[in-house]
XYZ file of N, CA and C in Angstrom:
276
model
N -0.798 18.469 -4.819
C -1.229 17.724 -6.031
C -1.235 17.024 -6.292
N -2.365 16.425 -6.592
C -2.730 15.194 -6.920
C -2.312 14.832 -8.303
N -2.593 12.860 -8.661
C -2.334 12.736 -9.580
C -2.964 11.726 -10.168
N -3.305 11.841 -11.551
C -4.902 10.736 -11.639
C -4.124 9.622 -12.213
N -4.677 8.573 -12.042
C -4.596 7.096 -12.346
C -4.101 7.164 -13.362
N -2.722 6.747 -13.926
C -2.566 6.449 -15.034
C -3.440 5.354 -15.809
N -3.944 5.517 -17.202
C -4.205 4.478 -18.035
C -3.639 4.006 -18.663
N -3.954 2.367 -17.962
C -3.040 1.348 -18.440
C -3.643 -0.033 -18.462
N -3.057 -1.169 -17.953
C -3.614 -2.538 -18.055
C -4.037 -2.399 -16.170
N -5.467 -2.725 -16.840
C -6.389 -3.332 -15.182
C -5.924 -3.717 -14.327
N -5.339 -5.160 -14.320
C -5.391 -5.999 -13.899
C -3.746 -5.745 -13.230
N -2.869 -4.542 -13.662
C -1.676 -4.267 -12.816
C -1.954 -2.796 -11.987
N -1.076 -2.935 -10.621
C -1.103 -1.874 -10.063
C -0.851 -0.461 -10.693
N -1.390 0.709 -10.517
C -0.810 2.082 -11.088
C 0.060 2.823 -11.035
N 0.398 2.688 -9.426
C 1.159 3.287 -8.822
C 2.543 2.701 -8.625
N 3.405 2.826 -7.940
C 5.178 2.324 -7.077
C 5.141 3.748 -6.102
N 5.401 2.498 -4.973
C 6.382 3.488 -4.102
C 6.959 2.750 -2.625
N 7.177 3.549 -1.711
C 7.774 2.801 -0.372
C 7.264 3.001 0.636
N 6.654 2.166 1.623
C 6.335 2.027 2.785
C 7.338 2.824 3.881
N 6.424 3.880 3.984
C 7.605 4.984 5.707
C 7.063 4.397 6.598
N 6.067 3.770 6.861
C 5.057 3.463 8.091
C 4.109 2.395 8.104
N 4.226 1.157 9.047
C 3.333 0.419 9.619
C 3.072 0.202 10.329
N 2.159 0.031 11.030
C 1.832 -0.028 12.446
C 1.240 -1.539 12.838
N 1.756 -2.580 12.875
C 1.194 -3.773 12.262
C 0.070 -4.228 13.847
N -0.019 -3.652 14.949
C -0.876 -3.484 16.090
C -1.447 -3.193 15.654
N -1.833 -1.828 15.010
C -3.309 -0.982 14.498
C -3.555 -1.546 13.140
N -2.735 -2.123 12.177
C -3.187 -2.415 11.253
C -3.575 -1.419 9.971
N -2.096 -0.384 10.208
C -1.775 0.823 9.435
C -0.982 1.523 8.920
N -0.556 2.026 7.923
C 0.516 2.470 7.537
C 0.291 3.776 6.475
N 1.532 4.334 6.122
C 1.631 5.183 5.092
C 2.420 4.901 3.595
N 1.952 5.289 2.561
C 3.135 4.523 1.470
C 3.277 5.744 0.640
N 4.903 6.132 0.647
C 4.962 7.635 -0.055
C 5.639 7.298 -1.366
N 4.664 7.742 -2.431
C 4.475 7.288 -4.198
C 5.915 7.842 -4.674
N 6.364 6.623 -5.275
C 7.685 7.118 -5.903
C 7.670 8.155 -7.104
N 6.042 8.986 -7.556
C 6.015 9.767 -8.429
C 5.821 10.970 -7.537
N 6.061 10.862 -6.441
C 5.983 12.317 -5.348
C 4.342 12.539 -4.938
N 4.534 14.205 -4.166
C 3.305 13.942 -3.530
C 3.313 13.344 -2.436
N 1.970 13.809 -1.706
C 1.740 13.135 -0.220
C 1.825 11.731 0.102
N 2.005 11.224 1.454
C 2.112 10.099 1.505
C 0.569 9.690 1.443
N 0.375 7.660 1.556
C -0.568 7.534 1.170
C -1.018 6.481 1.872
N -1.997 6.846 2.679
C -2.498 6.119 3.652
C -2.959 4.254 3.149
N -2.676 3.697 4.046
C -3.180 2.021 3.661
C -3.340 1.048 4.890
N -4.607 0.643 4.872
C -4.619 -0.428 5.749
C -4.781 -2.131 5.181
N -4.724 -2.917 6.349
C -4.225 -4.203 6.371
C -5.650 -4.507 5.309
N -6.119 -4.324 5.251
C -7.307 -4.946 4.585
C -7.381 -4.820 3.013
N -6.774 -3.760 2.691
C -6.115 -3.910 1.241
C -5.053 -4.369 0.995
N -3.988 -5.142 1.395
C -2.902 -5.414 1.315
C -3.548 -7.156 0.994
N -3.413 -7.343 -0.957
C -3.231 -8.434 -0.872
C -2.776 -9.040 -1.192
N -1.171 -8.810 -1.444
C 0.006 -9.762 -1.563
C 0.886 -8.959 -0.521
N 1.105 -9.315 0.823
C 1.933 -9.162 2.168
C 2.272 -10.818 2.477
N 2.787 -10.055 3.401
C 2.892 -11.131 4.855
C 1.884 -11.311 5.109
N 1.867 -12.260 6.336
C 0.590 -12.594 7.147
C 1.257 -13.111 8.427
N 0.465 -12.407 9.895
C 1.322 -12.983 10.929
C 0.899 -13.760 11.126
N 0.534 -14.192 12.560
C 0.694 -15.382 13.156
C -1.684 -15.751 13.603
N -1.725 -14.596 12.915
C -3.584 -14.522 13.389
C -4.137 -14.511 12.092
N -3.048 -14.081 10.780
C -3.963 -14.060 9.652
C -3.921 -12.636 9.047
N -3.632 -11.742 9.296
C -3.539 -10.386 9.200
C -2.331 -10.042 8.461
N -3.036 -9.469 6.898
C -1.615 -9.250 6.247
C -0.868 -7.280 6.776
N 0.077 -7.701 6.386
C 1.071 -6.428 7.049
C 2.243 -6.546 5.979
N 2.429 -5.343 5.546
C 3.795 -4.704 5.128
C 4.920 -4.260 6.034
N 6.434 -4.446 5.627
C 7.258 -3.408 6.379
C 7.643 -1.968 6.134
N 8.343 -1.677 7.153
C 8.630 -0.145 6.704
C 9.955 -0.244 5.690
N 9.945 0.739 4.812
C 10.888 0.478 3.575
C 10.768 -0.676 2.425
N 9.417 -1.855 2.354
C 8.937 -2.396 1.091
C 9.023 -1.429 -0.208
N 9.512 -2.311 -0.976
C 8.498 -1.602 -2.266
C 7.455 -2.085 -2.608
N 6.550 -1.334 -2.708
C 4.767 -2.016 -3.254
C 4.740 -1.602 -4.429
N 3.457 -2.307 -4.819
C 2.561 -1.421 -6.248
C 1.047 -1.702 -5.433
N 0.505 -0.395 -5.953
C -1.138 -0.187 -5.539
C -1.867 0.378 -6.453
N -3.234 0.467 -5.892
C -3.798 1.647 -7.245
C -4.121 2.732 -5.769
N -5.219 3.788 -6.319
C -5.425 4.805 -5.294
C -6.626 4.500 -5.338
N -7.694 4.821 -3.992
C -9.339 4.903 -3.975
C -9.644 5.568 -2.959
N -10.783 5.529 -3.154
C -11.262 6.123 -1.782
C -12.101 5.326 -0.383
N -11.408 6.061 0.998
C -11.420 5.083 1.680
C -13.099 5.119 2.277
N -13.511 4.566 2.957
C -14.980 4.904 4.139
C -15.212 6.382 4.517
N -13.887 6.818 4.780
C -13.550 8.344 5.383
C -14.010 9.638 4.181
N -13.810 8.550 3.022
C -14.040 9.858 1.510
C -12.239 10.556 1.923
N -11.096 9.971 2.068
C -9.903 10.434 2.060
C -9.474 9.068 1.260
N -8.333 9.361 0.265
C -7.471 8.912 -0.573
C -6.676 7.661 0.278
N -6.720 6.729 0.104
C -5.941 5.259 0.150
C -5.616 4.114 -0.894
N -4.651 3.756 -0.006
C -4.345 2.558 -1.553
C -4.927 1.530 -0.979
N -5.245 1.136 -2.387
C -5.626 0.001 -2.545
C -5.052 -1.024 -3.389
N -5.386 -2.641 -3.134
C -4.415 -3.793 -3.787
C -3.289 -3.669 -3.589
N -2.259 -3.316 -2.837
C -1.552 -3.213 -2.714
C -0.388 -4.827 -2.270
N 0.752 -4.238 -3.234
C 1.257 -5.591 -3.278
C 2.661 -5.370 -3.441
N 3.272 -6.387 -2.594
C 4.894 -6.604 -2.613
C 5.397 -6.354 -3.996
N 6.280 -5.918 -4.291
C 7.276 -5.527 -5.304
C 8.491 -6.727 -5.199
N 7.853 -7.919 -5.576
C 9.357 -8.999 -5.417
C 10.172 -8.799 -6.571
N 10.691 -8.049 -7.848
C 11.783 -7.519 -8.377
C 11.878 -6.475 -8.029
N 11.485 -6.126 -6.509
C 12.399 -5.308 -5.770
C 13.605 -5.796 -4.661
N 13.885 -7.121 -4.546
C 14.578 -7.766 -3.960
C 13.721 -8.381 -2.689
N 12.684 -8.695 -2.800
C 11.872 -9.487 -2.002
C 12.027 -10.519 -1.824
N 12.000 -11.665 -1.228
C 12.304 -12.696 -1.218
C 11.349 -13.803 -1.156
């Protein structure tokens, strides 16, 4: 079941979730939305507030609590966008 994006403050991500897998060498992974439903694909280019590796590529770690929007990727499938690590969730 798809969940529509909540209407609210457009400057804040609409969804919260947990990174269930992220492959740093491949630059992508998946987020489990807190509201339930299917995992959401995330590409490193959509991580706007995360960690950076030695080459400058953004990444998140498995287990990170994140906020994100849901959009449509180039393949026509849904994907996480504007991904930010939730600092209030214990991230240093």
